[in-house]
Tab-separated table of C-alpha atoms (C1' of nucleotides) in Angstrom:
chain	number	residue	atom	x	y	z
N	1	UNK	CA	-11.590	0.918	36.690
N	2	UNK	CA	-12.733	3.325	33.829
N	3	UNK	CA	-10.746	2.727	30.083
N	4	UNK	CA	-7.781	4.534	30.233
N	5	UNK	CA	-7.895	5.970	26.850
N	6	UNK	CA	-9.276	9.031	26.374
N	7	UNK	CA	-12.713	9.271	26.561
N	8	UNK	CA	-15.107	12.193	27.843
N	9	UNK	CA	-16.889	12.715	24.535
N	10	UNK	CA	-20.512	12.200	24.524
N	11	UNK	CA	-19.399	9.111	22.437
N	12	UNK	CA	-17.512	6.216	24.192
N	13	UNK	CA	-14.027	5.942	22.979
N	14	UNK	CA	-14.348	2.722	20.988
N	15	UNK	CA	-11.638	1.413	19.488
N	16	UNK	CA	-13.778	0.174	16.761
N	17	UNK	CA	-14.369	3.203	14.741
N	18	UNK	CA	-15.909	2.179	11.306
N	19	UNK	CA	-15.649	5.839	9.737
N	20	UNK	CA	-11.912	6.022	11.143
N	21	UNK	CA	-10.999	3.014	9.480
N	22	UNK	CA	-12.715	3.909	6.622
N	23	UNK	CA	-10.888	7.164	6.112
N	24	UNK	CA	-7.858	5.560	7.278
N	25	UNK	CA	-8.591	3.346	4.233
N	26	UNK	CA	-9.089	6.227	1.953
N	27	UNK	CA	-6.215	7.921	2.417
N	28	UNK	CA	-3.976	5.184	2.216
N	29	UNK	CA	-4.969	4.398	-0.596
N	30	UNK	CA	-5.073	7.784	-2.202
N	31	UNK	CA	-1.411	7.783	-1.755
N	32	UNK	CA	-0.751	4.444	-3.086
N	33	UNK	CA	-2.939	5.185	-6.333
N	34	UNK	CA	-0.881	8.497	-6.550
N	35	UNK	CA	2.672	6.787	-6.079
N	36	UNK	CA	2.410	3.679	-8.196
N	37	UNK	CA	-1.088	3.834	-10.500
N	38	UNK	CA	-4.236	1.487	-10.070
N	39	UNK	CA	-2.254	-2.018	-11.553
N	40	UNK	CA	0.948	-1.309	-9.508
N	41	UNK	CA	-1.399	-0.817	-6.259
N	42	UNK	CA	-1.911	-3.715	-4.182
N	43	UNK	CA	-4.640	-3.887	-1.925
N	44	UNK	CA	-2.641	-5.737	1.155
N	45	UNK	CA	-0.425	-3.005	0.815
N	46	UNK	CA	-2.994	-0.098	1.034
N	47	UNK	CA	-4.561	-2.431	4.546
N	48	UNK	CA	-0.787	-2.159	5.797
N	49	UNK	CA	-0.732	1.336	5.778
N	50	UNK	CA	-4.075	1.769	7.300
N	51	UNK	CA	-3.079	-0.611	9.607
N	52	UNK	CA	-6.039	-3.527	9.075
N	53	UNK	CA	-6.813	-6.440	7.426
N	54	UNK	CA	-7.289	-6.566	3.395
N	55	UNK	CA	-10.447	-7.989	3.845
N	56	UNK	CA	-12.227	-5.066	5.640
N	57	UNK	CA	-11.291	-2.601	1.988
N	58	UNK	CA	-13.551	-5.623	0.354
N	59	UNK	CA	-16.401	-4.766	3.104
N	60	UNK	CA	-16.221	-0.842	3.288
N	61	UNK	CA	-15.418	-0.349	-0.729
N	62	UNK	CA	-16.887	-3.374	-2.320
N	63	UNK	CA	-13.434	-4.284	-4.056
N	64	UNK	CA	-10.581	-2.434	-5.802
N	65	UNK	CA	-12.643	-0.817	-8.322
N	66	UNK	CA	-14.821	1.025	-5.945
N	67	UNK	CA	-12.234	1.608	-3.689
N	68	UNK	CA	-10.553	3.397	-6.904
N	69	UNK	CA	-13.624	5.480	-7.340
N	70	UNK	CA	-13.562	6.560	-4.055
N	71	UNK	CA	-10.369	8.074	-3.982
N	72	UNK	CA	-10.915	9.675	-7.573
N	73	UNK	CA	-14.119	11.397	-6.094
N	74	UNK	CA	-12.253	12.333	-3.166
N	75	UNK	CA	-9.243	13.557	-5.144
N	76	UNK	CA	-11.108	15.878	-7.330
N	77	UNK	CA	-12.686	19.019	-5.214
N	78	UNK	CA	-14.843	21.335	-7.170
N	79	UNK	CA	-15.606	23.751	-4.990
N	80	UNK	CA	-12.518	26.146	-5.330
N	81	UNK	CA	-12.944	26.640	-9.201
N	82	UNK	CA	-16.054	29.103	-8.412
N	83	UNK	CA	-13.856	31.675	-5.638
N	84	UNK	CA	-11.341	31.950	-8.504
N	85	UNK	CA	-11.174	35.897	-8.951
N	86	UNK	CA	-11.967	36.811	-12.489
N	87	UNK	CA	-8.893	39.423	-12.342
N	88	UNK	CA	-6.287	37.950	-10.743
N	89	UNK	CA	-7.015	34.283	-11.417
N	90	UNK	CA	-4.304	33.822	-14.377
N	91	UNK	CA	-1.840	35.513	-12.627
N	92	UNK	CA	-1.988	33.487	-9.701
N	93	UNK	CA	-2.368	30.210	-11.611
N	94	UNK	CA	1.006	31.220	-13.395
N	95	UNK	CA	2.879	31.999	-9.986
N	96	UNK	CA	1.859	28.739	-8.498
N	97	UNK	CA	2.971	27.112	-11.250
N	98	UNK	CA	5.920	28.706	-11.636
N	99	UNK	CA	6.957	27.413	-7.758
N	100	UNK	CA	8.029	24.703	-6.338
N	101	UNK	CA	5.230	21.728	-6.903
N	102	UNK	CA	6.252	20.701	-3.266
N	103	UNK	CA	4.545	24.540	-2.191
N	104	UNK	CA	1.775	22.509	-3.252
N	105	UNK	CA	2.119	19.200	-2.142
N	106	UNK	CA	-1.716	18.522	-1.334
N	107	UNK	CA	-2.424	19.390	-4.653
N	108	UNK	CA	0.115	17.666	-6.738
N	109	UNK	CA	-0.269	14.702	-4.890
N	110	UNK	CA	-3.985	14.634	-5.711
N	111	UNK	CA	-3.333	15.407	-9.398
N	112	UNK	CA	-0.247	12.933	-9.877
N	113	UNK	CA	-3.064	10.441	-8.772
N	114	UNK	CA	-5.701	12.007	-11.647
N	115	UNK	CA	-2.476	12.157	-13.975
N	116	UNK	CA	-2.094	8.078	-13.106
N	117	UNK	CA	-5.294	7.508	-13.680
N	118	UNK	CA	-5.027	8.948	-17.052
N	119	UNK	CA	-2.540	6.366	-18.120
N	120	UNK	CA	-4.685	3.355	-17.535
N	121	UNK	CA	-7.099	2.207	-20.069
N	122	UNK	CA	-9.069	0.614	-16.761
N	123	UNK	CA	-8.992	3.873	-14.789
N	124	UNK	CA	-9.280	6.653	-17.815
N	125	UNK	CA	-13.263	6.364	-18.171
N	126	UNK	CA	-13.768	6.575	-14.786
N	127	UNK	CA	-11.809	9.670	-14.919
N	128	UNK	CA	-13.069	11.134	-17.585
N	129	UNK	CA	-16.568	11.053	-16.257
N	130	UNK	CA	-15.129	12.622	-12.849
N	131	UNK	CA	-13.229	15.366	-14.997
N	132	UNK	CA	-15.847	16.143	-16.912
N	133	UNK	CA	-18.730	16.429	-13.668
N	134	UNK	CA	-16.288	17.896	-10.802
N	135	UNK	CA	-13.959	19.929	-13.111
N	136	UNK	CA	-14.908	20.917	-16.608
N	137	UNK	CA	-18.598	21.529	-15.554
N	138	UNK	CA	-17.212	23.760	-12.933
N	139	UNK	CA	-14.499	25.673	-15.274
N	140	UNK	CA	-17.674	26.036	-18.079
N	141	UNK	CA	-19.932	27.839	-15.848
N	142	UNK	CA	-16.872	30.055	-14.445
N	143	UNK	CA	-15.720	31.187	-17.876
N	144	UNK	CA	-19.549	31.853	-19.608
N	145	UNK	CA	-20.057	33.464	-22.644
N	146	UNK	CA	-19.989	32.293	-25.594
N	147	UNK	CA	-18.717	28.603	-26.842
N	148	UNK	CA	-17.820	28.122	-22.950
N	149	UNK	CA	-17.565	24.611	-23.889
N	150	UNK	CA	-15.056	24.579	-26.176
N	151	UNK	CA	-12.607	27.629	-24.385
N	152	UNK	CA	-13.233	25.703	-21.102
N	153	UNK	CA	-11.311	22.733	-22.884
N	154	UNK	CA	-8.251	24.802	-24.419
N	155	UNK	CA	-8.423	25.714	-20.634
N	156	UNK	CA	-8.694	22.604	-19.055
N	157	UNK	CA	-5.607	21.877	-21.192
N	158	UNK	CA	-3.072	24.476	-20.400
N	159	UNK	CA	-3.918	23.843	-16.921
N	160	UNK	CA	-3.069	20.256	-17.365
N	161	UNK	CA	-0.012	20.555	-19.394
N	162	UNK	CA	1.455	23.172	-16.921
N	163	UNK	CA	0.974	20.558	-14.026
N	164	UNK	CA	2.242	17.616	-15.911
N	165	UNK	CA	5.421	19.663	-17.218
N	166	UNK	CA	5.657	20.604	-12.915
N	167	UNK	CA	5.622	16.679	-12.423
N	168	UNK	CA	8.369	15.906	-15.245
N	169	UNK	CA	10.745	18.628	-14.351
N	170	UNK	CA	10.784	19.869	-10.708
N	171	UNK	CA	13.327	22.546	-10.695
N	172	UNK	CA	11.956	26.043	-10.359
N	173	UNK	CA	11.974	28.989	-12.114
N	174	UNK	CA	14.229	31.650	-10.747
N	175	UNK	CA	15.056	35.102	-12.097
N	176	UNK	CA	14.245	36.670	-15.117
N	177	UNK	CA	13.283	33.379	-16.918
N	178	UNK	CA	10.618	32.776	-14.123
N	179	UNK	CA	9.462	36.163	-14.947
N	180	UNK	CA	8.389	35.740	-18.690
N	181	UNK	CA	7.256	32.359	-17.760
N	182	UNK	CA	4.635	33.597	-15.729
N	183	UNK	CA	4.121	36.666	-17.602
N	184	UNK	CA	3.542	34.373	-20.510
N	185	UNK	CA	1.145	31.817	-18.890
N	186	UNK	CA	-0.933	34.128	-17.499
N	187	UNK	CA	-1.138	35.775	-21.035
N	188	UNK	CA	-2.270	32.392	-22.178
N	189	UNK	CA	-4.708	31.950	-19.213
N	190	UNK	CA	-6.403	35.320	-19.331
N	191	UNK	CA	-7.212	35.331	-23.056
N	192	UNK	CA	-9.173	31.833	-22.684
N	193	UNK	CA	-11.256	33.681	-19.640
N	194	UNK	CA	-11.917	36.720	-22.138
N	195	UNK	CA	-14.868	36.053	-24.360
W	1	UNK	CA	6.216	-30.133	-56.992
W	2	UNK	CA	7.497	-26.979	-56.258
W	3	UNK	CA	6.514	-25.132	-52.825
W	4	UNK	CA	3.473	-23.147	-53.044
W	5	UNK	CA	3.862	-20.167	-51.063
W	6	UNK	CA	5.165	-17.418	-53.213
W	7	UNK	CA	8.854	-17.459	-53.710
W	8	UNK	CA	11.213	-15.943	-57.034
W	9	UNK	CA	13.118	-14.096	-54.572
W	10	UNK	CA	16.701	-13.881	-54.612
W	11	UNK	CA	15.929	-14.967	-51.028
W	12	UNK	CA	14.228	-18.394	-50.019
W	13	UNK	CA	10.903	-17.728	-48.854
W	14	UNK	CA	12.129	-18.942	-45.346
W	15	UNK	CA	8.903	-19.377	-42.790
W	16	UNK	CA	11.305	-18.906	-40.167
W	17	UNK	CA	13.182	-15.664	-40.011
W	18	UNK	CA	14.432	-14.548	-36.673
W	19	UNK	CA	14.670	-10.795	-37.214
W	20	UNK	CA	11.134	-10.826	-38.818
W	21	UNK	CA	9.431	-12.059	-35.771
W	22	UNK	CA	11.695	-10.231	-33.231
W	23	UNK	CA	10.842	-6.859	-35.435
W	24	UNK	CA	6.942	-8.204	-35.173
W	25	UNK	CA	6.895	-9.007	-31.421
W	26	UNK	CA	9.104	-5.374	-30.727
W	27	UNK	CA	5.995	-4.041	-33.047
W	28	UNK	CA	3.195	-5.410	-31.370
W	29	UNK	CA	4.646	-4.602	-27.860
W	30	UNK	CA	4.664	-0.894	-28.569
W	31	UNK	CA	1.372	-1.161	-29.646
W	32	UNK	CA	0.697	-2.742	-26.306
W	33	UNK	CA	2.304	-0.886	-23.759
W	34	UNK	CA	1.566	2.149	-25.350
W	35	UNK	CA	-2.085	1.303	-24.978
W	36	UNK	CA	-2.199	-0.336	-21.781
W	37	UNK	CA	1.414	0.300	-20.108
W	38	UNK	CA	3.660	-1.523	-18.592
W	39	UNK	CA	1.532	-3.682	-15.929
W	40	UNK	CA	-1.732	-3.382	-18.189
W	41	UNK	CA	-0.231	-5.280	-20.998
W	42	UNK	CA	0.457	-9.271	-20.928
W	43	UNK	CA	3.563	-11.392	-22.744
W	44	UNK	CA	0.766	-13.643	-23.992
W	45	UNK	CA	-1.152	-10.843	-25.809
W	46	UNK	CA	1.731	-9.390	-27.666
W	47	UNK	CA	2.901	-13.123	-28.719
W	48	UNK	CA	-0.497	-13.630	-30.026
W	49	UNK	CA	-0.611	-10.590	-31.812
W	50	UNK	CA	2.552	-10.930	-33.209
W	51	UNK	CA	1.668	-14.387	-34.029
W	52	UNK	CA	4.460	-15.785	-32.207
W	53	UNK	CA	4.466	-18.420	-29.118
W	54	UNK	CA	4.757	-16.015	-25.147
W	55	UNK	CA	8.481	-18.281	-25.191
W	56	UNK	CA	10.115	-16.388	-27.862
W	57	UNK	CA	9.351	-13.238	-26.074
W	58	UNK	CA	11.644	-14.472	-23.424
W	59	UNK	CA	14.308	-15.807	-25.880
W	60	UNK	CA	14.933	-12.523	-27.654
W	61	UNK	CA	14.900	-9.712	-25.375
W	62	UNK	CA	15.047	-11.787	-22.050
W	63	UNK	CA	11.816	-11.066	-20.070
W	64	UNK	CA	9.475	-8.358	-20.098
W	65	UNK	CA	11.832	-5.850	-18.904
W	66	UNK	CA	14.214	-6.086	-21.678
W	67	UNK	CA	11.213	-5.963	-23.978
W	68	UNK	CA	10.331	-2.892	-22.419
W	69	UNK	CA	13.367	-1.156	-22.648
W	70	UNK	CA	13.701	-2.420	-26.293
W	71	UNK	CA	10.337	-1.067	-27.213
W	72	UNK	CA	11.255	2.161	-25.095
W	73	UNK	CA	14.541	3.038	-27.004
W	74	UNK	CA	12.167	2.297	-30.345
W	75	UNK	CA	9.969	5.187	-29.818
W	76	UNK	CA	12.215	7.685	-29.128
W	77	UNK	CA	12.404	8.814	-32.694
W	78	UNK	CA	14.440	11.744	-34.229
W	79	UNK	CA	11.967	15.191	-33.870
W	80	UNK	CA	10.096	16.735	-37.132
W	81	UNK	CA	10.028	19.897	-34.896
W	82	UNK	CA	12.698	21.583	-36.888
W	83	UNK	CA	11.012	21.234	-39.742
W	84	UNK	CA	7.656	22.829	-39.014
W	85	UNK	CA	6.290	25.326	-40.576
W	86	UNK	CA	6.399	28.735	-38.599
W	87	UNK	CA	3.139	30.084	-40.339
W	88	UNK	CA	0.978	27.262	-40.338
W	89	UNK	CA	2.688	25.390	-37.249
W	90	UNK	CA	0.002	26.551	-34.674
W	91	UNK	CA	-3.107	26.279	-36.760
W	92	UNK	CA	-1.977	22.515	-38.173
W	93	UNK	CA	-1.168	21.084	-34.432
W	94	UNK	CA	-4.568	23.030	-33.310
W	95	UNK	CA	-6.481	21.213	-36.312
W	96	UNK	CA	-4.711	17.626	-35.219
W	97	UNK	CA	-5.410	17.379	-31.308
W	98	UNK	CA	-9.367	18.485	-32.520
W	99	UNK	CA	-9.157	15.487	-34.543
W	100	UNK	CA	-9.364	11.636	-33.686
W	101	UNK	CA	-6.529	10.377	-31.969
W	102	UNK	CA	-6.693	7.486	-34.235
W	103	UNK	CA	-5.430	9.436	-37.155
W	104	UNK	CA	-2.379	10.426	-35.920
W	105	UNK	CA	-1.935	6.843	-33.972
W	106	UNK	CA	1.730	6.960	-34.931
W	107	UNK	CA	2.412	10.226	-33.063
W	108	UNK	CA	-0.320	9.540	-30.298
W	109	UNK	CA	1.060	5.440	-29.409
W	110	UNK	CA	4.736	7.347	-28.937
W	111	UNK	CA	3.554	9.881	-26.742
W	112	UNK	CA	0.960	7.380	-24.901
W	113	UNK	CA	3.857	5.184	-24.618
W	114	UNK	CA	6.279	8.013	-23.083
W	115	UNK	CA	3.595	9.311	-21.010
W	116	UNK	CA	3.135	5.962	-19.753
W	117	UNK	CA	6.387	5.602	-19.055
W	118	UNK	CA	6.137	8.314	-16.333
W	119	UNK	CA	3.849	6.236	-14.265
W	120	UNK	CA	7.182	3.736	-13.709
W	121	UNK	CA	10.042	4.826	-11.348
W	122	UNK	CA	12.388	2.464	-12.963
W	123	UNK	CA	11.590	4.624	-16.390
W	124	UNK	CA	10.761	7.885	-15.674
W	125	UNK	CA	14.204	9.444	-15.417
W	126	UNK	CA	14.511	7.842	-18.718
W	127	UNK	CA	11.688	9.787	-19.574
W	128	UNK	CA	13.089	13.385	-18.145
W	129	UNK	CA	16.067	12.690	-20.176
W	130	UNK	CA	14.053	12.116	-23.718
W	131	UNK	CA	11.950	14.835	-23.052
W	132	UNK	CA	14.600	17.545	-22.075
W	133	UNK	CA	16.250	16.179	-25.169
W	134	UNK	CA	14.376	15.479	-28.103
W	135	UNK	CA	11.130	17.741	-27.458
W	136	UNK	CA	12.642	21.030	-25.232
W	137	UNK	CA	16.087	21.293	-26.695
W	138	UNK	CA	14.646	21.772	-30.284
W	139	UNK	CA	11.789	23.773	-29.550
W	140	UNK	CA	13.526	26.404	-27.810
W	141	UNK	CA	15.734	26.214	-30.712
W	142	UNK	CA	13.016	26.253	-33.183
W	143	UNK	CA	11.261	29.102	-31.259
W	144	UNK	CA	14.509	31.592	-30.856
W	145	UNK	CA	13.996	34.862	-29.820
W	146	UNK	CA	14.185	36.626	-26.480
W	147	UNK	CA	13.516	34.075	-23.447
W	148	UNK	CA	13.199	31.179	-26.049
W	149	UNK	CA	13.826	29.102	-22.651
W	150	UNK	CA	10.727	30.378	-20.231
W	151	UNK	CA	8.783	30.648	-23.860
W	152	UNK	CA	9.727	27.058	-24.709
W	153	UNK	CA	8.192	25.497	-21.506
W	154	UNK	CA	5.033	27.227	-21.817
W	155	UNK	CA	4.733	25.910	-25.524
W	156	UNK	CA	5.504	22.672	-24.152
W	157	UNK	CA	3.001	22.431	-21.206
W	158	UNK	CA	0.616	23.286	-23.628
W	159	UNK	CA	1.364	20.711	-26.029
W	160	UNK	CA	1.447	18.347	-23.528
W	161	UNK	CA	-1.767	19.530	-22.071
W	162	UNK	CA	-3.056	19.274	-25.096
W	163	UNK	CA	-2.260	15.833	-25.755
W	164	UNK	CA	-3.507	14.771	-22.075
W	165	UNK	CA	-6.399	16.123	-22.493
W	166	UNK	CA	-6.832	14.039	-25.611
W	167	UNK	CA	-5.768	10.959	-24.385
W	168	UNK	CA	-8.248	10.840	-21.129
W	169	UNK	CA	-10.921	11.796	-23.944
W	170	UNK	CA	-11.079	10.360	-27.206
W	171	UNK	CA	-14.413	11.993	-28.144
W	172	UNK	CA	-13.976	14.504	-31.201
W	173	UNK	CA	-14.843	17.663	-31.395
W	174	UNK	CA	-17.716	19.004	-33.902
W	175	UNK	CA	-19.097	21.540	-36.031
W	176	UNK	CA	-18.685	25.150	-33.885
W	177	UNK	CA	-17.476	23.644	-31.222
W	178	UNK	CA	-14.276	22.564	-33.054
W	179	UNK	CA	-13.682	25.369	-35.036
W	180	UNK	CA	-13.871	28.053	-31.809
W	181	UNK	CA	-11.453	25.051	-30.339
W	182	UNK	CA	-9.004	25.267	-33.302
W	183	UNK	CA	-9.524	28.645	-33.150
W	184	UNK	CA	-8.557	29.105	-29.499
W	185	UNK	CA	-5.845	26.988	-29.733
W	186	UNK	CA	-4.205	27.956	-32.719
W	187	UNK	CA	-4.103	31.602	-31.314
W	188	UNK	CA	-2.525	30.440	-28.001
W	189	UNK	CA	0.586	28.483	-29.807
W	190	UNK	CA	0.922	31.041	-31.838
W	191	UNK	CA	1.666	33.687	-29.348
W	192	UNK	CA	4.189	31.663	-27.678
W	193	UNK	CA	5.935	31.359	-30.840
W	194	UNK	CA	5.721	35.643	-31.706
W	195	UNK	CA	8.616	37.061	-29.564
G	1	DG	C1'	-24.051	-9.861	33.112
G	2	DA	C1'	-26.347	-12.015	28.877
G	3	DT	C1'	-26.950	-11.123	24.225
G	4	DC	C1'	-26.737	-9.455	19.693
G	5	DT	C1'	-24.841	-6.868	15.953
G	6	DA	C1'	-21.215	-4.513	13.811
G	7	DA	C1'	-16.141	-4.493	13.183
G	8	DG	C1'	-12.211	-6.923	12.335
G	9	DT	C1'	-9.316	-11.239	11.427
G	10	DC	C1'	-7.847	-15.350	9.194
G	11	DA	C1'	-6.944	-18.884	5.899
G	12	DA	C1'	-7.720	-20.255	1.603
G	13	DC	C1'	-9.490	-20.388	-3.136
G	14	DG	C1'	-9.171	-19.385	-8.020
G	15	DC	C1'	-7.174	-16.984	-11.461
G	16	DC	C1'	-3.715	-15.263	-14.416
G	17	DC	C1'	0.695	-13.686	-14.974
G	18	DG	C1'	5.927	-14.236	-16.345
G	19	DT	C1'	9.020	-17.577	-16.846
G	20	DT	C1'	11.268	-22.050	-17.747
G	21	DG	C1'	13.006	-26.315	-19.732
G	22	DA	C1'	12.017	-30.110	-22.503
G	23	DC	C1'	10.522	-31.170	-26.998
G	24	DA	C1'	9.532	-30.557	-32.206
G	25	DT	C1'	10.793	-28.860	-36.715
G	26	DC	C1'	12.800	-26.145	-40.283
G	27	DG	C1'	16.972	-24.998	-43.171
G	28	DG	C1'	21.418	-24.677	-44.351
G	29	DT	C1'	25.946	-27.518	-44.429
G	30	DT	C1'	28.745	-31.362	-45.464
A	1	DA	C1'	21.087	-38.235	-47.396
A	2	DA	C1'	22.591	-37.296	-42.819
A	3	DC	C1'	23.423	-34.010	-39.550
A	4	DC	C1'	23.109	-30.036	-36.484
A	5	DG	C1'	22.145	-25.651	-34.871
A	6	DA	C1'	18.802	-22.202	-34.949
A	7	DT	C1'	13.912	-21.358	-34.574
A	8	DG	C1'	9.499	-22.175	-32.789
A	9	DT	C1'	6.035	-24.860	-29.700
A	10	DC	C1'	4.146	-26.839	-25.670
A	11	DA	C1'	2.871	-27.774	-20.994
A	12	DA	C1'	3.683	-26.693	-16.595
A	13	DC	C1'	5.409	-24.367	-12.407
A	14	DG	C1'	5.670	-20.871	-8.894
A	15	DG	C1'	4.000	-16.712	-7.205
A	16	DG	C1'	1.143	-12.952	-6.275
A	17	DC	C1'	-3.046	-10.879	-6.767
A	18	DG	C1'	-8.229	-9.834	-5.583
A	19	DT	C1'	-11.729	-11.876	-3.440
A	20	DT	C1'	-14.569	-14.805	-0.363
A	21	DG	C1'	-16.761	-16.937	3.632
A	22	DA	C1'	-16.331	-18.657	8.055
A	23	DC	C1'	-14.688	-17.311	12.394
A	24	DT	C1'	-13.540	-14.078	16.447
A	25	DT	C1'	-14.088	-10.162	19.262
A	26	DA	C1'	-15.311	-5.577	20.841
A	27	DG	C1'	-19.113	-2.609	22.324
A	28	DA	C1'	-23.708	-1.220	22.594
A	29	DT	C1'	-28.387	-2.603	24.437
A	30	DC	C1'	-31.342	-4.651	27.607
DNA sequence: GATCTAAGTCAACGCCCGTTGACATCGGTT
DNA sequence: AACCGATGTCAACGGGCGTTGACTTAGATC
């Protein structure tokens, strides 16, 4: 009698799937980093979720540290930053931020990680050296002209401090308010773009 | 022979003095957790900064939590906010986050400490509270105007952006590069302030 | 089917933390 | 001077963490 899992792939079915368990891994532990920081993480907990042994995170990551940069690489994707439209960028920044952060639940979940990761002197130079390669590289080339550097930061920090004020306070804009909020932001975001 | 530590107070010179070292140990654990947070900082470093033996720790404020809490309710301090300056408000906190953190440690450890205080779900409603509180409620009255509300948040995403962005990265700015930062900056506060 | 390697498990080690209770010592009181 | 409570010290315990190495087992290869 054949396995009765599924099977039919050019590849047997095995049960044993190193890059499964890997990713399985991965995104456990993603979420844990998010929800509780690197100290408040525990590694049997993150192999509970992912359903295997602690052990294996030591074998696939090299310990909690690399597991750590793992997820930070993985949490930080570059490649949207250079699709942004140059006209309508700030004005969709402002709308997104202006909604619900749950609208956006991939991406706040990957940012309250980077936002954790901020707050712990172990974490924050590995996170600097991510921002600074996967995001403010990315924002720098985007913007151009002149003193990118420099307007790419003021940038970088709006963006920030609208995504940390979305974390503190949940409720959403609504009405007129919402309104000037966004027609403010984007005010804000479109002059840093301008040379 | 009379002691020879210094004395001629009204007071004895008294090498024990309970508030003295509670005030010491409540000193050197803001210090601490606003540098390393909650999990990142240890009973025995504090005690040894403060000079003190990790038992005492215990003895007046009952564990690390109460320590915490104690240290917490320290560094929510009354606001300068309504005491800015409207001309040179935006320019002045533009010229500070290009600086060092390290000169403004006073403002930067409360913040770091608050900020911090996020990353715990046991103190981040605390958090919400102090912020909605002591930073929005007086900048939207310190702002006025039209929409001083929607207006308010922006200003306050960007201060806190700004003060994320220094905290994951110490490094400060130089020579053109600061001034087109300032520069930036200064312009974007200010037009959240103009009605 | 025998065999060999990769994938996964298990128990345990070592470390460091917060906490505790017994002990020492200072300083005011009588 | 004798006393006593408040203040500070010390050593140790219990627990939880990351990590390790030996062991087991599934699955591919022949």
């Amino acid at each position: 009698m054949t396995n009765v899992v599924a099977l039919a792939n050019d590849r047997a079915p095995r049960k044993r799937d190193a890059e499964a368990t890997r990713a399985a891994i991965l995104a456990a532990a993603k979420e844990h980093f998010a929800r509780s920081g690197y100290d408040g993480t525990f590694l049997r907990g993150i192999a509970a979720d992912a359903g295997v042994d602690a052990a294996l995170i030591n074998r696939y990551f090299g310990g909690k540290d690399g597991l750590f940069q793992a997820a930070l690489k993985d949490s930080i994707a570059p490649d949207a930053i250079s699709q942004w439209s140059r006209e309508s960028f700030a004005h969709d920044v402002a709308t997104m931020m202006a909604g619900h952060a749950h609208q956006h639940a991939e991406r706040a979940h990957s940012f309250q990680f980077l936002l954790r990761a901020a707050t712990s002197p172990v974490t924050a130079p590995l996170l600097n050296v991510a921002v600074q390669e996967r995001f403010m590289g990315p924002i720098r080339d985007w913007i151009g002209g002149e003193d990118a550097e420099a307007r790419a930061r003021v940038l970088a920090s709006v963006f920030i401090g609208l995504l940390v004020e979305r974390l503190i306070r949940d409720e959403p804009l609504a009405g007129r308010e919402r309104e000037v909020f966004i027609e403010r932001t984007a005010a804000v975001l479109q002059s840093l773009v301008e040379k």
